[in-house]
Short mmCIF file of C-alpha atoms in Angstrom, two decimals:
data_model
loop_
_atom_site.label_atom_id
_atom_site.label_comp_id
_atom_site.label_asym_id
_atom_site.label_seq_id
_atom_site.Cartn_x
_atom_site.Cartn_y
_atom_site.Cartn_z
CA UNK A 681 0.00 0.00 0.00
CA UNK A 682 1.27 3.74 -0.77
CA UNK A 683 0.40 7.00 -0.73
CA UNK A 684 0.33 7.11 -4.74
CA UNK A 685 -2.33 4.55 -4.91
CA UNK A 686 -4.23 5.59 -1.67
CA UNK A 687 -4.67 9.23 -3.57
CA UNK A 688 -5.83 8.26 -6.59
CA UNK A 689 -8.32 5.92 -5.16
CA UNK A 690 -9.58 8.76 -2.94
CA UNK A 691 -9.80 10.86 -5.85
CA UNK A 692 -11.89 8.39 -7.92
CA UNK A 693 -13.69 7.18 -5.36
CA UNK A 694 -14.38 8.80 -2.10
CA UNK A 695 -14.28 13.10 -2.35
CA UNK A 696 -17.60 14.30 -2.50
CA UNK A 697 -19.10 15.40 -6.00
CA UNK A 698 -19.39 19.03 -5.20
CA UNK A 699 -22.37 20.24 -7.48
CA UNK A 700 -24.43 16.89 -6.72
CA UNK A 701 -23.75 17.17 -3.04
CA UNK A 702 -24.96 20.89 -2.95
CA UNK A 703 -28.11 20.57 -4.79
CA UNK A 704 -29.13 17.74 -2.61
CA UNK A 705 -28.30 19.33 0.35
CA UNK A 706 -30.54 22.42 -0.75
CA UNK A 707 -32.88 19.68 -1.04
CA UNK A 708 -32.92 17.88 2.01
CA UNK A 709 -32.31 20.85 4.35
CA UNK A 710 -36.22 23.07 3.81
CA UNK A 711 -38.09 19.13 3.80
CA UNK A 712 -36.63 18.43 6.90
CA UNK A 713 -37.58 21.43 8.44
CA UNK A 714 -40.97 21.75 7.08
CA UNK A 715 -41.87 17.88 8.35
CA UNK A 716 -40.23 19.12 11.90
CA UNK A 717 -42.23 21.72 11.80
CA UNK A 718 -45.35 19.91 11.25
CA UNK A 719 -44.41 17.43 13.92
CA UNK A 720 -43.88 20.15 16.19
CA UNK A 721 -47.66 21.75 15.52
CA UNK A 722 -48.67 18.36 16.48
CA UNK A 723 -46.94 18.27 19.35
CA UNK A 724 -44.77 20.63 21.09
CA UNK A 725 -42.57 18.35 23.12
CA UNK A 726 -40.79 17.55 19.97
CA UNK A 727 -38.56 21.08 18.91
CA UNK A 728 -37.98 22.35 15.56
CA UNK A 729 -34.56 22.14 15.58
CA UNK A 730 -32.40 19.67 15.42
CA UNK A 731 -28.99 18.44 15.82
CA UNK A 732 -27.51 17.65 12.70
CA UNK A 733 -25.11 14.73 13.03
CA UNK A 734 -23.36 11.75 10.85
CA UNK A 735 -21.09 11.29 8.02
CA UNK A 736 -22.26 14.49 6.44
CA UNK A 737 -22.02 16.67 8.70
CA UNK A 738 -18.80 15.73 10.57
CA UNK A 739 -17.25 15.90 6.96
CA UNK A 740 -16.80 11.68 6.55
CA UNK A 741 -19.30 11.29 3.93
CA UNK A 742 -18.21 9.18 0.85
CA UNK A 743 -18.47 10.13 -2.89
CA UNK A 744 -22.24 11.83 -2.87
CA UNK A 745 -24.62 13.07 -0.24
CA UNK A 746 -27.10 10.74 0.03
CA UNK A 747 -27.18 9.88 3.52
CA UNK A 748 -28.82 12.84 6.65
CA UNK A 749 -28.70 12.48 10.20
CA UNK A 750 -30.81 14.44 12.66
CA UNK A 751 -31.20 13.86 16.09
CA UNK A 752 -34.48 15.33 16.91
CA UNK A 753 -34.71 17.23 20.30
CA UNK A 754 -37.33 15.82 23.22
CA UNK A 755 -37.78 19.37 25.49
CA UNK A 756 -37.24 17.82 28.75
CA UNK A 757 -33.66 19.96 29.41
CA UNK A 758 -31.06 19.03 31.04
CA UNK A 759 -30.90 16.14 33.49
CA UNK A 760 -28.48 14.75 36.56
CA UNK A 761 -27.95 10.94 37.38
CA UNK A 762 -30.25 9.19 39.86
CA UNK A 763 -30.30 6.53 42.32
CA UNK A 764 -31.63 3.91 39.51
CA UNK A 765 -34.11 1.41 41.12
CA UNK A 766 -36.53 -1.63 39.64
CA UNK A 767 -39.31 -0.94 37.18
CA UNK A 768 -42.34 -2.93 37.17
CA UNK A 769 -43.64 -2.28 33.60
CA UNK A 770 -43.43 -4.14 30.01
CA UNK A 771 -45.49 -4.56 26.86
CA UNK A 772 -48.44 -6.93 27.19
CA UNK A 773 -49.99 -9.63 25.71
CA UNK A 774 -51.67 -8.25 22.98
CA UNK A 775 -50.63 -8.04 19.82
CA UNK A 776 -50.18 -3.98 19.44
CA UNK A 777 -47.65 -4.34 22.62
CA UNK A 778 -49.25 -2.20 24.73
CA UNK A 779 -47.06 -0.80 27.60
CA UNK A 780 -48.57 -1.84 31.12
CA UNK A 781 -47.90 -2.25 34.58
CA UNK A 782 -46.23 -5.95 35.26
CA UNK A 783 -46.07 -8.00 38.02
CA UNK A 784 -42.41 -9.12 38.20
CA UNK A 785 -39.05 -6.50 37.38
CA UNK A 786 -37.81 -5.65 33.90
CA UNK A 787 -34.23 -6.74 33.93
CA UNK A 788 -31.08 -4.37 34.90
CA UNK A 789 -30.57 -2.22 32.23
CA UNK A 790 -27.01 -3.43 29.88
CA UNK A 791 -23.83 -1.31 30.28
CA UNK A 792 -24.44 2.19 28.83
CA UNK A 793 -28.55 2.13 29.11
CA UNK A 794 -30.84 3.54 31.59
CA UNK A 795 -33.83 4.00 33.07
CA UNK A 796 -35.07 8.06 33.00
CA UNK A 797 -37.03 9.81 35.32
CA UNK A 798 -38.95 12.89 34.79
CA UNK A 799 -41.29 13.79 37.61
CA UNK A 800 -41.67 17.27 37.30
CA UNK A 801 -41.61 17.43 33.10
CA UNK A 802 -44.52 14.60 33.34
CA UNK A 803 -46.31 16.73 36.03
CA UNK A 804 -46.62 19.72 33.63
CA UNK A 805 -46.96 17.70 30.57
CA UNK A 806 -49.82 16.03 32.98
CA UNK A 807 -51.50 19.31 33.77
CA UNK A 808 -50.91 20.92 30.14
CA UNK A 809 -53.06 17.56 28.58
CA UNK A 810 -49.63 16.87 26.24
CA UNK A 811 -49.66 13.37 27.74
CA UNK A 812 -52.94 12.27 27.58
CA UNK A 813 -53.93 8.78 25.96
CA UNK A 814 -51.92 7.80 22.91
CA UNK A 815 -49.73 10.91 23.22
CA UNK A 816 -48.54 9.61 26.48
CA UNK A 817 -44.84 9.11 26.75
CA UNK A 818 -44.50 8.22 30.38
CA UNK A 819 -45.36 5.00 32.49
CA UNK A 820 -45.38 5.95 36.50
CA UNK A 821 -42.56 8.77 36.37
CA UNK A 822 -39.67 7.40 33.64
CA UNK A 823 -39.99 8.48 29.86
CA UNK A 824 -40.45 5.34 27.82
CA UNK A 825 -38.26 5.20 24.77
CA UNK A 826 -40.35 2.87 22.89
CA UNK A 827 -43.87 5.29 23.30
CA UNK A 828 -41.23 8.25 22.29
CA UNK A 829 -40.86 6.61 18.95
CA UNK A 830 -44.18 5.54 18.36
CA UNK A 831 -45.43 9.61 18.96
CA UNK A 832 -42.90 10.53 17.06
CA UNK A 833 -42.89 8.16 13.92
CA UNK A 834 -46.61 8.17 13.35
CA UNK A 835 -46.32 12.36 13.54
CA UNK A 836 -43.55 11.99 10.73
CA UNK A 837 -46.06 9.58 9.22
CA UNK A 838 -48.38 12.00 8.96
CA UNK A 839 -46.56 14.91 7.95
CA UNK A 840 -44.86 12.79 4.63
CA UNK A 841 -48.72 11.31 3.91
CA UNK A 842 -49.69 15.01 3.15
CA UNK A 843 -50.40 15.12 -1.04
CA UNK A 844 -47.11 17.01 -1.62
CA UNK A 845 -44.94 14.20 -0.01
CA UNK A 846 -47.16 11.39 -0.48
CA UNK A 847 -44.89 10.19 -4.00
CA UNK A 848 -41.88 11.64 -2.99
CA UNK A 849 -41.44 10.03 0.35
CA UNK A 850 -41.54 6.53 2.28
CA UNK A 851 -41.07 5.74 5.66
CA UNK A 852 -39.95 2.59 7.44
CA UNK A 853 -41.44 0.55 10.12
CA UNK A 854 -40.30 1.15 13.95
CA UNK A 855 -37.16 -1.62 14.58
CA UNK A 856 -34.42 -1.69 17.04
CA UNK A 857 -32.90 1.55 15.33
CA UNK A 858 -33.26 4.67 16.98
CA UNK A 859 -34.16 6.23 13.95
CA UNK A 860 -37.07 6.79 11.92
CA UNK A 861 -35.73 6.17 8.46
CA UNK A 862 -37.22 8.13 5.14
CA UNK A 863 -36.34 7.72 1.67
CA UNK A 864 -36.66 10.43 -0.84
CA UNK A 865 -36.91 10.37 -4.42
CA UNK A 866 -36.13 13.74 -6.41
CA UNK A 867 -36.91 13.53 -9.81
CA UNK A 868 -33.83 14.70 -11.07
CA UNK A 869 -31.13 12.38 -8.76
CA UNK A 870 -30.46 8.75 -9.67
CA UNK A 871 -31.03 7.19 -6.23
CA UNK A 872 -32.49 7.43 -2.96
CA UNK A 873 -31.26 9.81 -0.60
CA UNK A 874 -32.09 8.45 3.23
CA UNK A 875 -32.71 10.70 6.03
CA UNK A 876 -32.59 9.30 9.64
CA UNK A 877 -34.50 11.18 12.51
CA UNK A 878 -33.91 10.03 15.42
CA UNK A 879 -35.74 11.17 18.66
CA UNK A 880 -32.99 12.51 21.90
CA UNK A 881 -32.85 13.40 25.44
CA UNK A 882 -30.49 16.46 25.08
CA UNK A 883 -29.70 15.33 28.84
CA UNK A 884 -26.08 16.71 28.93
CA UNK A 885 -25.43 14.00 31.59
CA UNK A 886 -21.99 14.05 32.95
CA UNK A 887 -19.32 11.61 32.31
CA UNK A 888 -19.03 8.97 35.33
CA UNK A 889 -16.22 7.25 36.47
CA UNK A 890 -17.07 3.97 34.64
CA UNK A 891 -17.14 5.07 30.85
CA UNK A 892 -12.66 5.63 31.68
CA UNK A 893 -12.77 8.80 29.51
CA UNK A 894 -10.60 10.87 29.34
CA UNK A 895 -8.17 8.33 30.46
CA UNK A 896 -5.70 9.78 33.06
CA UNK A 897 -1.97 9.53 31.20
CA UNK A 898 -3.81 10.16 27.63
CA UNK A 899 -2.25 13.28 25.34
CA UNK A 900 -5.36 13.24 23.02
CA UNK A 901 -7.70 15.09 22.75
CA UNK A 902 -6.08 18.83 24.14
CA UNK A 903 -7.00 19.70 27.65
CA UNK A 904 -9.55 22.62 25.96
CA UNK A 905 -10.87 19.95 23.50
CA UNK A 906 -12.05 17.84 26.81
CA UNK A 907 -13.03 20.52 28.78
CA UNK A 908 -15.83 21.36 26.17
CA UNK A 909 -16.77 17.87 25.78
CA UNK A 910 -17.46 17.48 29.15
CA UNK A 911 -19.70 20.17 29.14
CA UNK A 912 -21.64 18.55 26.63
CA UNK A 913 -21.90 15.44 27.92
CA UNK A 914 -23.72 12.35 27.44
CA UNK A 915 -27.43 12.12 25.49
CA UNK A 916 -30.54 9.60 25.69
CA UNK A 917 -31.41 8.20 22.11
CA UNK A 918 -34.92 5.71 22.26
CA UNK A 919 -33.14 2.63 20.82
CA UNK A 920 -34.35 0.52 22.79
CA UNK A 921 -37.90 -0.44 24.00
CA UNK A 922 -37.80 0.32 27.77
CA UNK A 923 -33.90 1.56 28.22
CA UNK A 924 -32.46 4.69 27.19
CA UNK A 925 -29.53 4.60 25.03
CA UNK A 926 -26.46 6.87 25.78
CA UNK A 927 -25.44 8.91 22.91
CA UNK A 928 -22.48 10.34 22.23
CA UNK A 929 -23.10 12.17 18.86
CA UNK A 930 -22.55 15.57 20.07
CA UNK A 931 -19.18 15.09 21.75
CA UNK A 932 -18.20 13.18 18.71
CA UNK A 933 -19.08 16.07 16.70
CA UNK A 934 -17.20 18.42 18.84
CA UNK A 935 -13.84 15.72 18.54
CA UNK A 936 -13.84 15.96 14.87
CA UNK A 937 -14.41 19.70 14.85
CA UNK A 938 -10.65 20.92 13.68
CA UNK A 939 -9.20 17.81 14.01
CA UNK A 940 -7.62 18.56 10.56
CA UNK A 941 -6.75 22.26 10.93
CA UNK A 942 -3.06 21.51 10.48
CA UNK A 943 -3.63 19.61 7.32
CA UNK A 944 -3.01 15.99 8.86
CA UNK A 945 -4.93 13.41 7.23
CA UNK A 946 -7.18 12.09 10.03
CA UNK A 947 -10.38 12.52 8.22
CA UNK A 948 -8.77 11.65 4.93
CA UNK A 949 -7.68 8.21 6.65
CA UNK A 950 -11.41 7.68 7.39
CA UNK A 951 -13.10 8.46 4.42
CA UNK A 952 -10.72 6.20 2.31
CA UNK A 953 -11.52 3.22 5.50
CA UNK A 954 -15.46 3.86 4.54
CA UNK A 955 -15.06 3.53 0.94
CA UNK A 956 -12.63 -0.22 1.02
CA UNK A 957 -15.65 -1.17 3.84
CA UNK A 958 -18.50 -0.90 1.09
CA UNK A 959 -16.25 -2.13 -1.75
CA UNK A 960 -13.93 -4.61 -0.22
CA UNK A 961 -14.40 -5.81 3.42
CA UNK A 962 -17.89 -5.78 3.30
CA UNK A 963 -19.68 -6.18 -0.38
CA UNK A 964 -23.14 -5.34 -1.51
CA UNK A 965 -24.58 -9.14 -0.61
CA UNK A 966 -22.97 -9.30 2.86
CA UNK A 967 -25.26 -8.66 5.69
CA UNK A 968 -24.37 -4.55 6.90
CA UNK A 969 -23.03 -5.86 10.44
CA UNK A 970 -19.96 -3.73 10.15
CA UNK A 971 -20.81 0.34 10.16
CA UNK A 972 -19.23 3.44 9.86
CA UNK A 973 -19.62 4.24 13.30
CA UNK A 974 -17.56 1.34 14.12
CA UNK A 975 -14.62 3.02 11.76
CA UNK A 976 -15.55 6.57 13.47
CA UNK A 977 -14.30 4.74 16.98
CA UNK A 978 -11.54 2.78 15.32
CA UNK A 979 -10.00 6.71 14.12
CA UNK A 980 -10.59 7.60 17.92
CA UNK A 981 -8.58 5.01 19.66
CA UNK A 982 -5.66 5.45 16.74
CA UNK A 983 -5.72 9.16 17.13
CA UNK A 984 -5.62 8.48 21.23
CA UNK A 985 -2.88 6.30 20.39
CA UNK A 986 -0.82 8.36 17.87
CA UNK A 987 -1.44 11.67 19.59
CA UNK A 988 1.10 13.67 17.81
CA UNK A 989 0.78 15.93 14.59
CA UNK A 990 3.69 14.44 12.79
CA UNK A 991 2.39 10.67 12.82
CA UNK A 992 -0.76 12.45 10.86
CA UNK A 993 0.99 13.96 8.24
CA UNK A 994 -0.36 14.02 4.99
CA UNK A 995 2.50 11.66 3.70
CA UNK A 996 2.09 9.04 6.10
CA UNK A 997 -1.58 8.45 4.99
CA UNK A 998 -0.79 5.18 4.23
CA UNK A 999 0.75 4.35 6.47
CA UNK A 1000 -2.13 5.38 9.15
CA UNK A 1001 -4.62 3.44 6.73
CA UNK A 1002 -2.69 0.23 6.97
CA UNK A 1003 -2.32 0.49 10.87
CA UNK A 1004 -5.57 1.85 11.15
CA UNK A 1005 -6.95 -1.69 9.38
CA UNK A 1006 -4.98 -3.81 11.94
CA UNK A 1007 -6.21 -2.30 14.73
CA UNK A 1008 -9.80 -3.02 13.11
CA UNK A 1009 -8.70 -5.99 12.43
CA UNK A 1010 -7.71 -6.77 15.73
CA UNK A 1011 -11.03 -5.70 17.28
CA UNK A 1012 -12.80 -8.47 15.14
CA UNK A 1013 -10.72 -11.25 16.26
CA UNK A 1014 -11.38 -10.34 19.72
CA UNK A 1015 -14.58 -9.51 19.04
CA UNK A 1016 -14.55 -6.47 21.04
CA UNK A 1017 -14.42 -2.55 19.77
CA UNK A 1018 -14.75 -0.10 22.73
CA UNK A 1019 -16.94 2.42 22.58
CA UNK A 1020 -14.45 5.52 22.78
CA UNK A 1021 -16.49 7.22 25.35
CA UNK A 1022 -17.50 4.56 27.12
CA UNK A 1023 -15.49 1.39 27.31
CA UNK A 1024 -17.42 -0.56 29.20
CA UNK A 1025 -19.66 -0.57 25.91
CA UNK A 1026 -18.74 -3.06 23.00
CA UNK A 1027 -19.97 -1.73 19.36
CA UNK A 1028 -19.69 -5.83 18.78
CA UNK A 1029 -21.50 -7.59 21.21
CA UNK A 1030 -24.83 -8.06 19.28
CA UNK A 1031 -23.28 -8.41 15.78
CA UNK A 1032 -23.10 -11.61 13.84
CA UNK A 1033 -20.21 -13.49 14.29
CA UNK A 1034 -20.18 -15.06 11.27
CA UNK A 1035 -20.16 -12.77 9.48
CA UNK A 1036 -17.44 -10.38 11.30
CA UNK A 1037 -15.34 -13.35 10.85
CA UNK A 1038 -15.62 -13.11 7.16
CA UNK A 1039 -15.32 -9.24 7.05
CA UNK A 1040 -12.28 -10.13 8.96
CA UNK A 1041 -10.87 -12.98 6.25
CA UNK A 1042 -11.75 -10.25 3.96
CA UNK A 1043 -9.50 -7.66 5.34
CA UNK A 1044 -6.64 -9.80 5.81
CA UNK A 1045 -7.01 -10.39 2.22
CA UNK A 1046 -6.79 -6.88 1.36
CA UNK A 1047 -3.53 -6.64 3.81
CA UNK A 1048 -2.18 -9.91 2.19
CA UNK A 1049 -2.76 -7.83 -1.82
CA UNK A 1050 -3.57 -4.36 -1.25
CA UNK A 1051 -2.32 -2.95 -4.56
CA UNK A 1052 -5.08 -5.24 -6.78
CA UNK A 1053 -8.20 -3.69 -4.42
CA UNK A 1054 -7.04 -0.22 -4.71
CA UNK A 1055 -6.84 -0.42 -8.95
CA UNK A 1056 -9.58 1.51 -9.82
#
């Protein structure tokens, strides 16, 4: 692998097209906010603006803009950790999987989810009627991801069933993501662009002990670079039905911000990982278990790692993308990729292991030959 080949693949295959990318952004950006907006006359706990995150907007997206992320804001403000506790709730026996009170425990929550409380929110939500019937979002005092997402995706359902949107837009069903998924077709692009909204807790939560971050004898990020991290702290996506996810979008945001500003090839290194992912290591018939926000994590712990300017240099991008690879690699075998902010969280766990073991044959193939991959 060198730097020769690594370029011209980049240019061929990753940068952005700039004309395509801006007419779809000029696109995307007024439907958005006019199906926010319609969710938000419907229901006020649900704000107008959101957070824009991904590979778009943290500058990681490969070859055209076809893919938006939004986290979409719940107004409950910011929030502080409790004492935790046992919740006697679940879905019941009917077929629409009603939420209802229970007669035994739900389990412990996993590493990195959590219960969330909200007495005095659901008090005024209570007394305001926002929380009445099906708009409920509460059972006893916690928030309950799984009604969050139900509010929020039939709203979006309505707003992309009005006559204007009805043959431009399609939504997907509620699953395990945290997102409500829509796919748009403009009349004049080739394929479908996607745009995830995904409902969030902007809880600012502060970092505990247990997620190890920043680790103590660590020389990346810069002391001001984790200062302002840790004043944005940690956020609540609704992934899954009765636990709230953490979500560390923003302060991922904020740790790519200027992470390039002295022309190192950081970014560069990540783009070029995303594009021999979808061409390479995992192919269009593979099942998707490997994502880009397992790469995103894999640049974290190598920048942690390789702290300094100079190993970043724009004429050591290949060699960062080759030990970049083994330390993905490496995290496959083991079966095991940290989550950055959180250790005690592994990206992995509920992935397919057969078929990480063949993304990981198909890497060390690419190691073993990289020169016939990168031909383009």
């Amino acid at each position: 692998m060198d730097n020769y080949s690594l370029n011209c693949y980049c240019d061929k295959k990753v940068l952005l097209k700039r004309l395509e990318t801006k007419r779809n952004v000029e696109k995307v950006l007024p439907l958005v906010d006019e199906i926010l907006r319609y969710v938000h006359s419907r229901d006020k706990r649900f704000l107008i603006q959101p957070l824009r995150v991904g590979s778009y907007d943290t500058r990681l997206k490969v070859e055209k803009a076809d893919e938006f992320d939004y986290n979409v804001i719940v107004d409950i403000g910011k929030l502080v950790w409790g004492s935790g506790g046992k919740r006697y709730y679940g879905f019941g026996n009917t077929r629409d999987k009603v939420v209802e009170k229970k007669g035994y425990a739900l389990p412990d929550p996993p590493v990195g989810q959590y219960f969330t409380q909200i007495a005095p929110i659901r008090k005024k939500w209570d007394a305001d009627r926002l929380n009445d019937g099906v708009a409920s979002m509460t059972f006893d005092d916690d928030i309950v991801p799984i009604k969050v997402k139900r509010i929020f995706k039939s709203l979006v359902g309505e707003a992309v069933n009005q006559p204007k949107f009805r043959n431009l837009i399609s939504t997907d069903k509620i699953s395990s993501s945290p997102a409500t998924t829509l796919s748009v077709k403009f009349s004049d692009t080739g394929y479908p662009i996607s745009i995830d909204l995904c409902p969030m807790i902007e809880s600012q939560l502060e970092f505990k002990p247990e997620f190890h971050w920043p680790r103590p004898n660590s020389q990346w990020p810069s002391q001001e670079k984790r200062m302002i991290i840790k004043k944005i702290g940690a956020n609540e996506i609704a992934k899954e039905p009765f636990y709230w996810t953490l979500s560390f979008a923003a302060c991922e945001k904020e740790l790519l911000e200027g992470i390039d500003i002295h022309g190192t090839c950081r970014k560069k290194s990540q783009r070029i990982m995303k594009r021999l992912k979808e061409d390479v290591w995992c192919p269009p018939d593979m099942k998707n278990e490997l994502t880009s926000y397992h790469l995103k994590n894999v640049l974290f712990w190598e920048c942690e790692d390789r702290p300094s300017e100079t190993e970043w240099q724009q004429e050591l991008l290949a060699e960062r993308v080759t030990t970049m690879t083994y330390r993905l690699l490496g995290y496959l075998q083991r079966g095991n990729l940290p989550l950055y902010f959180h250790t005690g969280v592994n990206l992995l766990s509920s992935k397919d292991k057969d078929v990480l073991h063949q993304v990981a044959t198909n890497i060390k193939s690419f190691l073993d030959h990289p020169q016939q991959y990168l031909s383009v």
